[in-house]
């Protein structure tokens, strides 16, 4: 129970060594914070003894209260009215509401099914997971996102918390349940779990507004572990899966090289057959989670030039000759992007993943899942831009009126919204196909469509980040503060557009694959 103060009592605390303020009817003793205030202590001192709610909201990111508030909170304002709640009390319901709403109801700030729209894709288990993930992210991730980005690392405790919450299991839901140390989040059963549950987990984590945090948490797991689970031996699965899903060890996918990215068939890292082991030499570049990974799912050349000479090896950091160094990128800093070198690394034959010289097809199949993940992340990031802009436009005033009252701002928002909603609808129908279509034909039937949708999503987030930066102005050019998310997302758009296949490659693949399918399905062209 918080101590209660009157407004008159707060007004007495205006000295430099005794400074209180009111924000949203909560009383904060900011004396110890005066020298740390980014705007200087004089601004904070001027507000001492008063209700500073309006000024606070005008110049601060809401996460500031979540980060610093608990340390400074000393009580609340006594309004003289006792709150009385009964079990029969119902919240005021809009006459337009027909079902259930979720979240802040900022228009288009969440997917349509959050905002009382009908959808054939989601049921009560999805709604249960949505609530669970929203609470986890808002409590355990959002207040610290900026801090972790600046530190270029996530704390070890986050991985442990996420694992115990079932988030690592969700990211690795393709793994055998007997190898998972924890269950799925929100108590969802394996029988209930489907593609849309996975989308919710990715979508809600991405809402923190940092691809570096989302990729740092589950990025390497999501792309590096599937080949081990799908094609690895029981020995490799038992060795790797439990510790990775427990958040104790980390895995990454190492395909891209300094000499080429999308041109996988011509990779150069070599693995010579030495009888009982392979001798690996080569370099990999821009490897997500590579800086701190314990395991590397590495594409190597074991055979002839071209696609038919590629294999997958599980290489361990503890093996002599493995070295990593951080690559300093424009964004996604906590994801541990690395340059990885292998110099005369002896890899036991038992670490071969699947069949020798068959990895190219494994890689192509793995791309669909990776690209769908990027689509979800890119589009939620674009949606974050919409949410942040709508909130900011309702409080920021220029030329005597709010930004939202300027037609030019509404026009910008309209173009952002139409692209995000179109992309989301395409993503959902692709997810529905992946849920029902036979697995053996998905790589061919869905590959081109997923590639095109990825290009659509990455161009959408680039557009939205640019327009959001214009709406926020100088705040979007400043690390931290109200424009924190927009500034960061503007830097990170290339991290969506290039990894997993550049936009140019995706567009070419999408059309080429569609024409190939058309021929196989007897299209009359």
Coordinates of C-alpha atoms in Angstrom, one line a residue:
X1 CA 0.0 0.0 0.0
X2 CA 1.5 3.3 -1.1
X3 CA 1.7 6.2 1.3
X4 CA -0.8 9.0 0.4
X5 CA 0.1 12.7 0.1
X6 CA -2.0 15.8 -0.6
X7 CA -1.0 18.2 -3.4
X8 CA -0.3 20.7 -0.7
X9 CA 2.2 18.4 1.0
X10 CA 4.1 17.8 -2.2
X11 CA 4.2 21.5 -2.9
X12 CA 6.5 21.9 0.2
X13 CA 9.3 19.8 -1.3
X14 CA 11.0 22.2 -3.8
X15 CA 14.5 22.5 -2.5
X16 CA 17.6 21.1 -4.4
X17 CA 18.1 18.7 -1.5
X18 CA 14.4 17.8 -1.2
X19 CA 12.7 17.7 -4.6
X20 CA 9.4 15.9 -5.3
X21 CA 7.2 15.8 -8.4
X22 CA 3.8 14.3 -9.3
X23 CA 3.4 12.2 -12.5
X24 CA 0.0 10.5 -13.2
X25 CA -1.0 10.9 -9.5
X26 CA 2.2 9.1 -8.3
X27 CA 4.7 11.0 -6.1
X28 CA 8.4 10.7 -6.9
X29 CA 11.3 11.9 -4.8
X30 CA 13.7 12.9 -7.6
X31 CA 16.3 14.5 -5.3
X32 CA 18.9 11.8 -6.0
X33 CA 18.1 11.9 -9.8
X34 CA 18.7 15.7 -10.3
X35 CA 22.3 15.4 -11.5
X36 CA 21.5 12.4 -13.7
X37 CA 18.5 14.0 -15.5
X38 CA 19.4 14.1 -19.2
X39 CA 17.8 17.5 -19.6
X40 CA 19.7 19.0 -16.7
X41 CA 18.7 19.5 -13.1
X42 CA 17.2 23.0 -13.6
X43 CA 14.3 21.8 -15.7
X44 CA 13.5 19.1 -13.1
X45 CA 13.9 21.6 -10.3
X46 CA 11.4 24.0 -11.9
X47 CA 8.8 21.3 -11.8
X48 CA 9.4 20.4 -8.2
X49 CA 6.4 20.4 -5.9
X50 CA 4.0 20.4 -8.9
X51 CA 2.1 17.9 -11.1
X52 CA 4.5 17.5 -14.0
X53 CA 2.4 14.9 -15.9
X54 CA 1.9 17.1 -19.0
X55 CA 5.6 18.1 -19.2
X56 CA 6.7 14.5 -18.6
X57 CA 4.6 13.0 -21.3
X58 CA 5.6 15.7 -23.8
X59 CA 9.3 15.0 -23.5
X60 CA 9.8 11.5 -22.3
X61 CA 9.5 7.9 -23.5
X62 CA 6.9 6.0 -21.3
X63 CA 9.6 3.3 -20.5
X64 CA 11.4 5.9 -18.4
X65 CA 9.0 5.4 -15.6
X66 CA 9.3 1.7 -15.8
X67 CA 13.0 1.9 -15.6
X68 CA 13.6 4.6 -13.0
X69 CA 10.1 5.0 -11.4
X70 CA 10.3 2.1 -8.9
X71 CA 13.5 3.5 -7.4
X72 CA 12.0 7.0 -7.0
X73 CA 8.4 6.3 -6.2
X74 CA 7.4 7.2 -2.6
X75 CA 3.6 7.4 -2.7
X76 CA 0.5 8.6 -4.5
X77 CA -1.8 11.6 -4.3
X78 CA -4.8 11.3 -2.0
X79 CA -7.8 12.3 -4.1
X80 CA -10.1 11.9 -1.2
X81 CA -12.0 9.2 -3.1
X82 CA -11.7 5.6 -2.1
X83 CA -11.8 3.2 -5.1
X84 CA -14.5 0.7 -4.7
X85 CA -14.5 -2.3 -7.0
X86 CA -17.0 -5.1 -7.1
X87 CA -17.1 -8.4 -8.9
X88 CA -20.2 -7.2 -10.8
X89 CA -18.5 -4.0 -12.0
X90 CA -18.1 -4.0 -15.7
X91 CA -15.9 -1.7 -17.8
X92 CA -17.7 0.7 -20.1
X93 CA -18.2 -1.1 -23.4
X94 CA -18.4 0.7 -26.7
X95 CA -21.5 0.1 -28.7
X96 CA -19.2 -0.7 -31.7
X97 CA -17.6 -3.6 -29.8
X98 CA -18.7 -7.1 -30.8
X99 CA -16.0 -9.2 -29.2
X100 CA -12.8 -8.9 -27.3
X101 CA -10.2 -6.2 -27.5
X102 CA -6.5 -6.4 -26.5
X103 CA -3.7 -3.9 -26.0
X104 CA -3.9 -0.1 -26.2
X105 CA -6.3 -0.1 -29.2
X106 CA -4.1 2.4 -31.0
X107 CA -5.4 2.1 -34.6
X108 CA -3.3 -0.4 -36.5
X109 CA -0.8 -0.5 -33.7
X110 CA -1.6 -4.2 -33.4
X111 CA -2.9 -6.8 -35.8
X112 CA -6.6 -6.5 -36.7
X113 CA -7.5 -9.6 -34.7
X114 CA -6.3 -7.8 -31.5
X115 CA -8.7 -5.0 -32.2
X116 CA -12.1 -6.8 -32.3
X117 CA -11.9 -8.0 -35.9
X118 CA -13.0 -11.5 -36.9
X119 CA -10.3 -13.9 -38.0
X120 CA -10.4 -17.6 -39.0
X121 CA -6.8 -18.2 -37.9
X122 CA -6.9 -17.7 -34.1
X123 CA -8.6 -19.4 -31.1
X124 CA -8.5 -19.1 -27.3
X125 CA -5.1 -20.7 -27.1
X126 CA -3.7 -18.0 -29.4
X127 CA -5.3 -15.3 -27.2
X128 CA -3.9 -16.9 -24.1
X129 CA -0.4 -16.9 -25.6
X130 CA -0.8 -13.3 -26.8
X131 CA -1.5 -12.2 -23.2
X132 CA 1.4 -14.2 -21.8
X133 CA 3.9 -12.8 -24.3
X134 CA 2.7 -9.2 -24.0
X135 CA 3.2 -9.4 -20.2
X136 CA 6.6 -11.0 -20.5
X137 CA 8.0 -8.5 -23.1
X138 CA 6.6 -5.5 -21.3
X139 CA 8.1 -6.5 -18.0
X140 CA 11.3 -8.3 -18.9
X141 CA 12.4 -6.7 -22.2
X142 CA 10.9 -3.3 -23.0
X143 CA 12.2 -1.3 -20.0
X144 CA 15.8 -2.4 -20.8
X145 CA 15.9 -2.4 -24.6
X146 CA 17.8 0.8 -25.0
X147 CA 20.3 -0.1 -22.3
X148 CA 21.0 -3.5 -23.9
X149 CA 21.4 -2.0 -27.3
X150 CA 24.0 0.4 -26.0
X151 CA 25.8 -2.4 -24.2
X152 CA 25.6 -4.5 -27.4
X153 CA 24.6 -7.6 -25.4
X154 CA 21.8 -9.2 -23.6
X155 CA 22.1 -10.3 -19.9
X156 CA 22.5 -14.0 -19.2
X157 CA 19.5 -13.8 -16.9
X158 CA 17.2 -12.9 -19.8
X159 CA 18.0 -16.2 -21.6
X160 CA 17.3 -18.1 -18.4
X161 CA 14.0 -16.3 -17.8
X162 CA 13.0 -16.8 -21.5
X163 CA 13.8 -20.5 -21.3
X164 CA 11.8 -21.1 -18.1
X165 CA 8.9 -19.1 -19.6
X166 CA 9.0 -21.6 -22.6
X167 CA 10.0 -19.0 -25.2
X168 CA 13.1 -20.9 -26.2
X169 CA 11.0 -24.0 -26.5
X170 CA 8.6 -22.1 -28.7
X171 CA 11.4 -20.9 -30.9
X172 CA 12.5 -24.5 -31.2
X173 CA 9.0 -26.0 -31.3
X174 CA 10.2 -28.2 -34.2
X175 CA 12.5 -30.1 -31.8
X176 CA 11.4 -33.4 -30.2
X177 CA 9.5 -32.6 -27.0
X178 CA 11.5 -35.1 -25.0
X179 CA 14.6 -33.0 -25.6
X180 CA 13.0 -29.8 -24.4
X181 CA 13.8 -29.0 -20.7
X182 CA 10.7 -26.7 -20.4
X183 CA 7.2 -26.8 -21.9
X184 CA 5.7 -24.3 -24.3
X185 CA 4.7 -20.8 -23.1
X186 CA 1.4 -20.1 -21.4
X187 CA 0.8 -23.9 -20.9
X188 CA 0.0 -24.4 -24.6
X189 CA 0.1 -28.1 -25.4
X190 CA 2.0 -29.7 -28.3
X191 CA -1.3 -30.7 -29.8
X192 CA -2.6 -27.2 -29.7
X193 CA 0.6 -25.5 -31.0
X194 CA 0.6 -24.4 -34.7
X195 CA 2.3 -22.0 -37.1
X196 CA 0.2 -19.0 -35.7
X197 CA 1.4 -19.6 -32.2
X198 CA 5.0 -19.2 -33.5
X199 CA 4.1 -16.0 -35.2
X200 CA 2.6 -14.5 -32.0
X201 CA 5.8 -15.3 -30.1
X202 CA 8.0 -13.6 -32.8
X203 CA 5.6 -10.7 -33.3
X204 CA 5.3 -9.9 -29.6
X205 CA 9.1 -10.0 -29.0
X206 CA 9.7 -7.7 -32.0
X207 CA 7.3 -5.2 -30.5
X208 CA 10.2 -4.0 -28.3
X209 CA 11.4 -2.2 -31.4
X210 CA 14.8 -3.8 -31.6
X211 CA 15.8 -6.5 -34.1
X212 CA 19.1 -6.8 -32.1
X213 CA 17.2 -7.9 -29.0
X214 CA 14.9 -10.3 -30.8
X215 CA 17.7 -11.8 -32.9
X216 CA 20.0 -11.8 -29.9
X217 CA 17.5 -13.8 -27.9
X218 CA 16.3 -16.4 -30.4
X219 CA 17.8 -15.5 -33.8
X220 CA 20.6 -18.1 -33.9
X221 CA 18.4 -20.7 -32.4
X222 CA 15.7 -20.2 -35.0
X223 CA 18.0 -20.8 -38.0
X224 CA 20.9 -22.8 -36.6
X225 CA 19.0 -25.5 -34.8
X226 CA 16.5 -26.7 -37.5
X227 CA 19.2 -28.5 -39.6
X228 CA 20.4 -30.3 -36.5
X229 CA 16.9 -31.4 -35.6
X230 CA 15.7 -32.3 -39.1
X231 CA 18.9 -34.0 -40.4
X232 CA 21.3 -34.6 -37.5
X233 CA 21.9 -37.9 -35.7
X234 CA 20.4 -38.8 -32.4
X235 CA 23.8 -38.2 -30.9
X236 CA 23.9 -34.6 -32.2
X237 CA 20.3 -33.9 -31.1
X238 CA 20.9 -35.1 -27.6
X239 CA 24.2 -33.2 -27.4
X240 CA 22.9 -29.8 -28.6
X241 CA 19.1 -29.4 -28.3
X242 CA 18.5 -29.6 -24.5
X243 CA 21.2 -27.0 -23.6
X244 CA 20.2 -24.6 -26.3
X245 CA 16.5 -24.7 -25.4
X246 CA 17.5 -24.2 -21.7
X247 CA 19.3 -21.0 -22.7
X248 CA 22.6 -22.3 -21.4
X249 CA 24.3 -22.6 -24.7
X250 CA 23.9 -20.9 -28.1
X251 CA 23.9 -22.0 -31.7
X252 CA 24.1 -20.1 -35.0
X253 CA 23.9 -20.7 -38.7
X254 CA 27.1 -20.0 -40.7
X255 CA 26.6 -19.9 -44.4
X256 CA 27.5 -16.4 -45.7
X257 CA 31.1 -15.8 -46.6
X258 CA 33.2 -12.7 -47.4
X259 CA 33.1 -13.7 -51.1
X260 CA 29.4 -14.0 -51.3
X261 CA 26.0 -14.3 -49.5
X262 CA 23.1 -15.3 -51.7
X263 CA 25.3 -17.3 -54.0
X264 CA 25.3 -20.3 -51.7
X265 CA 26.2 -22.8 -54.3
X266 CA 29.7 -21.3 -54.7
X267 CA 30.7 -21.1 -51.1
X268 CA 34.4 -21.7 -50.5
X269 CA 34.9 -22.9 -46.9
X270 CA 36.6 -26.3 -47.3
X271 CA 36.3 -29.5 -45.3
X272 CA 38.8 -32.1 -46.3
X273 CA 38.1 -35.7 -45.6
X274 CA 40.9 -37.0 -43.4
X275 CA 39.6 -40.4 -42.6
X276 CA 38.1 -40.1 -39.1
X277 CA 37.6 -36.4 -39.3
X278 CA 37.2 -33.3 -41.5
X279 CA 39.9 -30.6 -41.6
X280 CA 38.0 -27.3 -42.0
X281 CA 39.5 -24.0 -43.3
X282 CA 37.6 -20.9 -44.3
X283 CA 35.8 -17.8 -43.2
X284 CA 32.1 -16.9 -42.5
X285 CA 30.9 -13.3 -42.3
X286 CA 27.8 -11.5 -40.8
X287 CA 26.9 -14.5 -38.7
X288 CA 24.0 -13.7 -36.3
X289 CA 24.9 -14.8 -32.7
X290 CA 28.3 -15.9 -34.0
X291 CA 30.1 -13.7 -31.5
X292 CA 28.8 -15.7 -28.5
X293 CA 27.7 -19.0 -30.1
X294 CA 28.9 -22.3 -28.6
X295 CA 27.8 -24.3 -31.7
X296 CA 28.0 -23.4 -35.4
X297 CA 25.9 -25.1 -38.1
X298 CA 28.4 -24.6 -40.9
X299 CA 28.0 -25.0 -44.6
X300 CA 31.2 -26.4 -46.0
X301 CA 32.5 -27.8 -49.3
X302 CA 33.1 -31.5 -49.1
X303 CA 32.7 -32.3 -52.8
X304 CA 32.9 -30.9 -56.3
X305 CA 32.2 -27.2 -57.2
X306 CA 28.5 -26.1 -57.2
X307 CA 25.5 -27.0 -55.2
X308 CA 26.1 -30.8 -55.1
X309 CA 29.3 -30.5 -53.2
X310 CA 28.1 -28.8 -50.0
X311 CA 27.6 -30.4 -46.5
X312 CA 26.6 -29.3 -43.1
X313 CA 29.0 -29.7 -40.1
X314 CA 28.3 -29.0 -36.4
X315 CA 31.5 -27.1 -35.3
X316 CA 32.0 -26.4 -31.7
X317 CA 33.7 -23.2 -30.3
X318 CA 35.8 -25.4 -28.1
X319 CA 37.5 -27.0 -31.1
X320 CA 41.0 -25.6 -31.7
X321 CA 41.2 -23.2 -34.7
X322 CA 37.8 -21.6 -34.2
X323 CA 37.8 -17.8 -33.7
X324 CA 35.2 -15.1 -33.8
X325 CA 35.3 -11.3 -33.6
X326 CA 32.4 -8.8 -33.5
X327 CA 31.4 -7.0 -36.6
X328 CA 30.2 -3.5 -35.9
X329 CA 27.0 -3.0 -37.9
X330 CA 24.6 -0.1 -38.3
X331 CA 22.1 -1.8 -36.0
X332 CA 21.0 -5.0 -34.4
X333 CA 23.9 -4.6 -31.9
X334 CA 22.9 -7.2 -29.3
X335 CA 22.6 -9.9 -31.9
X336 CA 26.3 -10.6 -31.8
X337 CA 27.0 -10.4 -35.5
X338 CA 30.4 -11.9 -36.1
X339 CA 33.3 -12.7 -38.5
X340 CA 34.1 -16.4 -37.9
X341 CA 37.4 -18.1 -39.0
X342 CA 38.2 -21.8 -39.1
X343 CA 41.9 -22.6 -39.3
X344 CA 42.8 -26.3 -39.5
X345 CA 39.8 -27.2 -37.4
X346 CA 39.5 -31.0 -36.8
X347 CA 35.8 -31.9 -36.9
X348 CA 34.8 -35.5 -36.0
X349 CA 32.8 -37.4 -38.6
X350 CA 30.0 -37.8 -36.1
X351 CA 29.4 -34.0 -36.4
X352 CA 28.3 -34.4 -40.0
X353 CA 24.6 -33.2 -40.2
X354 CA 22.7 -35.4 -42.6
X355 CA 24.3 -36.8 -45.7
X356 CA 27.5 -35.6 -47.1
X357 CA 27.1 -33.3 -50.2
X358 CA 23.3 -33.0 -49.5
X359 CA 23.3 -29.7 -47.5
X360 CA 22.3 -27.4 -50.4
X361 CA 18.7 -28.8 -50.3
X362 CA 18.7 -28.5 -46.5
X363 CA 19.7 -24.9 -46.8
X364 CA 17.0 -24.1 -49.3
X365 CA 14.3 -25.7 -47.2
X366 CA 15.6 -23.8 -44.1
X367 CA 15.3 -20.5 -46.0
X368 CA 11.5 -20.6 -46.0
X369 CA 11.3 -20.6 -42.2
X370 CA 14.0 -17.9 -41.9
X371 CA 12.3 -15.7 -44.4
X372 CA 8.9 -16.1 -42.7
X373 CA 10.5 -15.0 -39.5
X374 CA 12.0 -11.9 -41.1
X375 CA 8.6 -11.1 -42.7
X376 CA 6.9 -11.2 -39.2
X377 CA 9.7 -9.1 -37.6
X378 CA 9.9 -6.5 -40.4
X379 CA 6.1 -6.0 -40.5
X380 CA 5.8 -5.7 -36.7
X381 CA 8.7 -3.2 -36.8
X382 CA 6.8 -1.2 -39.4
X383 CA 3.7 -1.4 -37.2
X384 CA 5.8 -0.1 -34.2
X385 CA 6.5 2.9 -36.4
X386 CA 2.7 3.4 -36.8
X387 CA 2.0 3.0 -33.1
X388 CA 4.7 5.3 -32.0
X389 CA 3.8 8.0 -34.6
X390 CA 0.1 7.9 -33.7
X391 CA 0.9 8.3 -30.0
X392 CA 3.4 11.1 -30.6
X393 CA 1.1 12.9 -33.1
X394 CA -1.6 13.2 -30.5
X395 CA 0.6 15.1 -28.0
X396 CA 3.1 17.0 -30.2
X397 CA 1.8 20.5 -31.3
X398 CA 3.1 22.6 -34.2
X399 CA 1.6 25.9 -35.4
X400 CA -1.0 25.8 -32.7
X401 CA -2.4 22.4 -33.3
X402 CA -1.5 18.7 -32.8
X403 CA 0.4 16.9 -35.5
X404 CA -2.5 14.5 -36.0
X405 CA -4.6 17.5 -37.0
X406 CA -2.4 18.3 -40.0
X407 CA -3.6 16.6 -43.2
X408 CA 0.0 15.9 -44.4
X409 CA 0.7 13.8 -41.3
X410 CA -2.5 11.8 -41.7
X411 CA -1.5 11.2 -45.3
X412 CA 1.8 9.8 -44.2
X413 CA 0.1 7.5 -41.7
X414 CA -2.4 6.3 -44.3
X415 CA 0.3 5.2 -46.7
X416 CA 2.2 3.4 -43.8
X417 CA -1.0 1.7 -42.7
X418 CA -2.1 0.4 -46.1
X419 CA 1.3 -1.3 -46.7
X420 CA 1.5 -2.9 -43.2
X421 CA -2.0 -4.3 -43.3
X422 CA -1.6 -5.7 -46.9
X423 CA 1.7 -7.3 -45.9
X424 CA 0.2 -8.8 -42.8
X425 CA -2.7 -10.3 -44.7
X426 CA -0.3 -11.9 -47.2
X427 CA 1.9 -13.2 -44.3
X428 CA -1.1 -14.8 -42.6
X429 CA -2.3 -16.6 -45.8
X430 CA 1.3 -18.0 -46.3
X431 CA 1.3 -19.2 -42.7
X432 CA -2.0 -20.9 -43.3
X433 CA -0.6 -22.7 -46.3
X434 CA 2.5 -23.8 -44.3
X435 CA 0.1 -25.2 -41.7
X436 CA -1.9 -27.3 -44.1
X437 CA 0.2 -27.9 -47.2
X438 CA 2.1 -31.2 -47.4
X439 CA 5.6 -30.6 -46.1
X440 CA 7.3 -32.3 -49.0
X441 CA 6.0 -29.7 -51.6
X442 CA 6.2 -26.5 -49.4
X443 CA 9.8 -25.6 -50.4
X444 CA 8.7 -25.5 -54.1
X445 CA 5.1 -24.2 -53.8
X446 CA 5.7 -21.6 -51.1
X447 CA 9.4 -20.6 -51.7
X448 CA 8.6 -18.0 -54.4
X449 CA 5.7 -16.5 -52.6
X450 CA 7.6 -16.2 -49.3
X451 CA 10.5 -14.6 -51.2
X452 CA 8.1 -11.9 -52.7
X453 CA 6.5 -11.3 -49.4
X454 CA 9.8 -10.9 -47.7
X455 CA 10.7 -8.2 -50.3
X456 CA 7.3 -6.6 -49.6
X457 CA 7.8 -6.6 -45.8
X458 CA 11.4 -5.2 -45.9
X459 CA 10.4 -2.4 -48.3
X460 CA 7.4 -1.7 -46.1
X461 CA 9.5 -1.3 -42.9
X462 CA 12.0 0.9 -44.8
X463 CA 9.2 3.2 -46.0
X464 CA 7.6 3.3 -42.5
X465 CA 10.8 4.0 -40.7
X466 CA 11.6 6.8 -43.1
X467 CA 8.1 8.4 -42.7
X468 CA 8.2 7.9 -39.0
X469 CA 11.5 9.7 -38.8
X470 CA 10.0 12.6 -40.7
X471 CA 7.1 12.8 -38.2
X472 CA 9.4 12.6 -35.2
X473 CA 11.9 15.1 -36.6
X474 CA 15.0 15.6 -34.6
X475 CA 13.9 13.1 -32.0
X476 CA 14.3 10.4 -34.6
X477 CA 17.9 11.5 -35.0
X478 CA 18.7 11.1 -31.4
X479 CA 19.6 7.8 -29.6
X480 CA 17.4 7.3 -26.6
X481 CA 14.4 9.4 -25.5
X482 CA 11.0 9.7 -27.1
X483 CA 12.2 8.8 -30.6
X484 CA 14.3 5.9 -29.4
X485 CA 12.5 3.2 -31.3
X486 CA 12.2 5.2 -34.5
X487 CA 15.9 6.1 -34.5
X488 CA 16.9 2.5 -34.0
X489 CA 14.5 1.0 -36.5
X490 CA 15.7 3.5 -39.1
X491 CA 19.2 2.2 -38.7
X492 CA 18.1 -1.4 -38.8
X493 CA 16.1 -1.5 -42.0
X494 CA 19.1 -3.0 -43.9
X495 CA 19.2 -5.8 -41.4
X496 CA 15.8 -6.9 -42.7
X497 CA 16.4 -6.2 -46.4
X498 CA 19.7 -8.0 -46.8
X499 CA 19.9 -11.1 -44.5
X500 CA 17.9 -14.2 -45.6
X501 CA 18.2 -13.1 -49.2
X502 CA 18.5 -9.5 -50.6
X503 CA 15.4 -7.9 -52.0
X504 CA 16.8 -8.2 -55.6
X505 CA 17.4 -11.9 -55.2
X506 CA 13.9 -12.3 -53.5
X507 CA 12.1 -10.6 -56.4
X508 CA 13.9 -12.6 -59.0
X509 CA 13.4 -15.8 -57.2
X510 CA 9.7 -15.1 -56.6
X511 CA 8.9 -14.6 -60.3
X512 CA 11.2 -17.4 -61.5
X513 CA 9.7 -19.9 -59.0
X514 CA 6.2 -18.9 -59.9
X515 CA 6.8 -19.5 -63.6
X516 CA 8.4 -22.9 -62.8
X517 CA 5.3 -23.9 -60.8
X518 CA 3.0 -22.6 -63.5
X519 CA 4.7 -25.0 -66.0
X520 CA 4.4 -28.0 -63.6
X521 CA 0.7 -27.2 -63.0
X522 CA 0.0 -26.9 -66.8
X523 CA -0.7 -23.1 -66.9
X524 CA -1.9 -21.9 -70.2
X525 CA 0.8 -19.2 -70.8

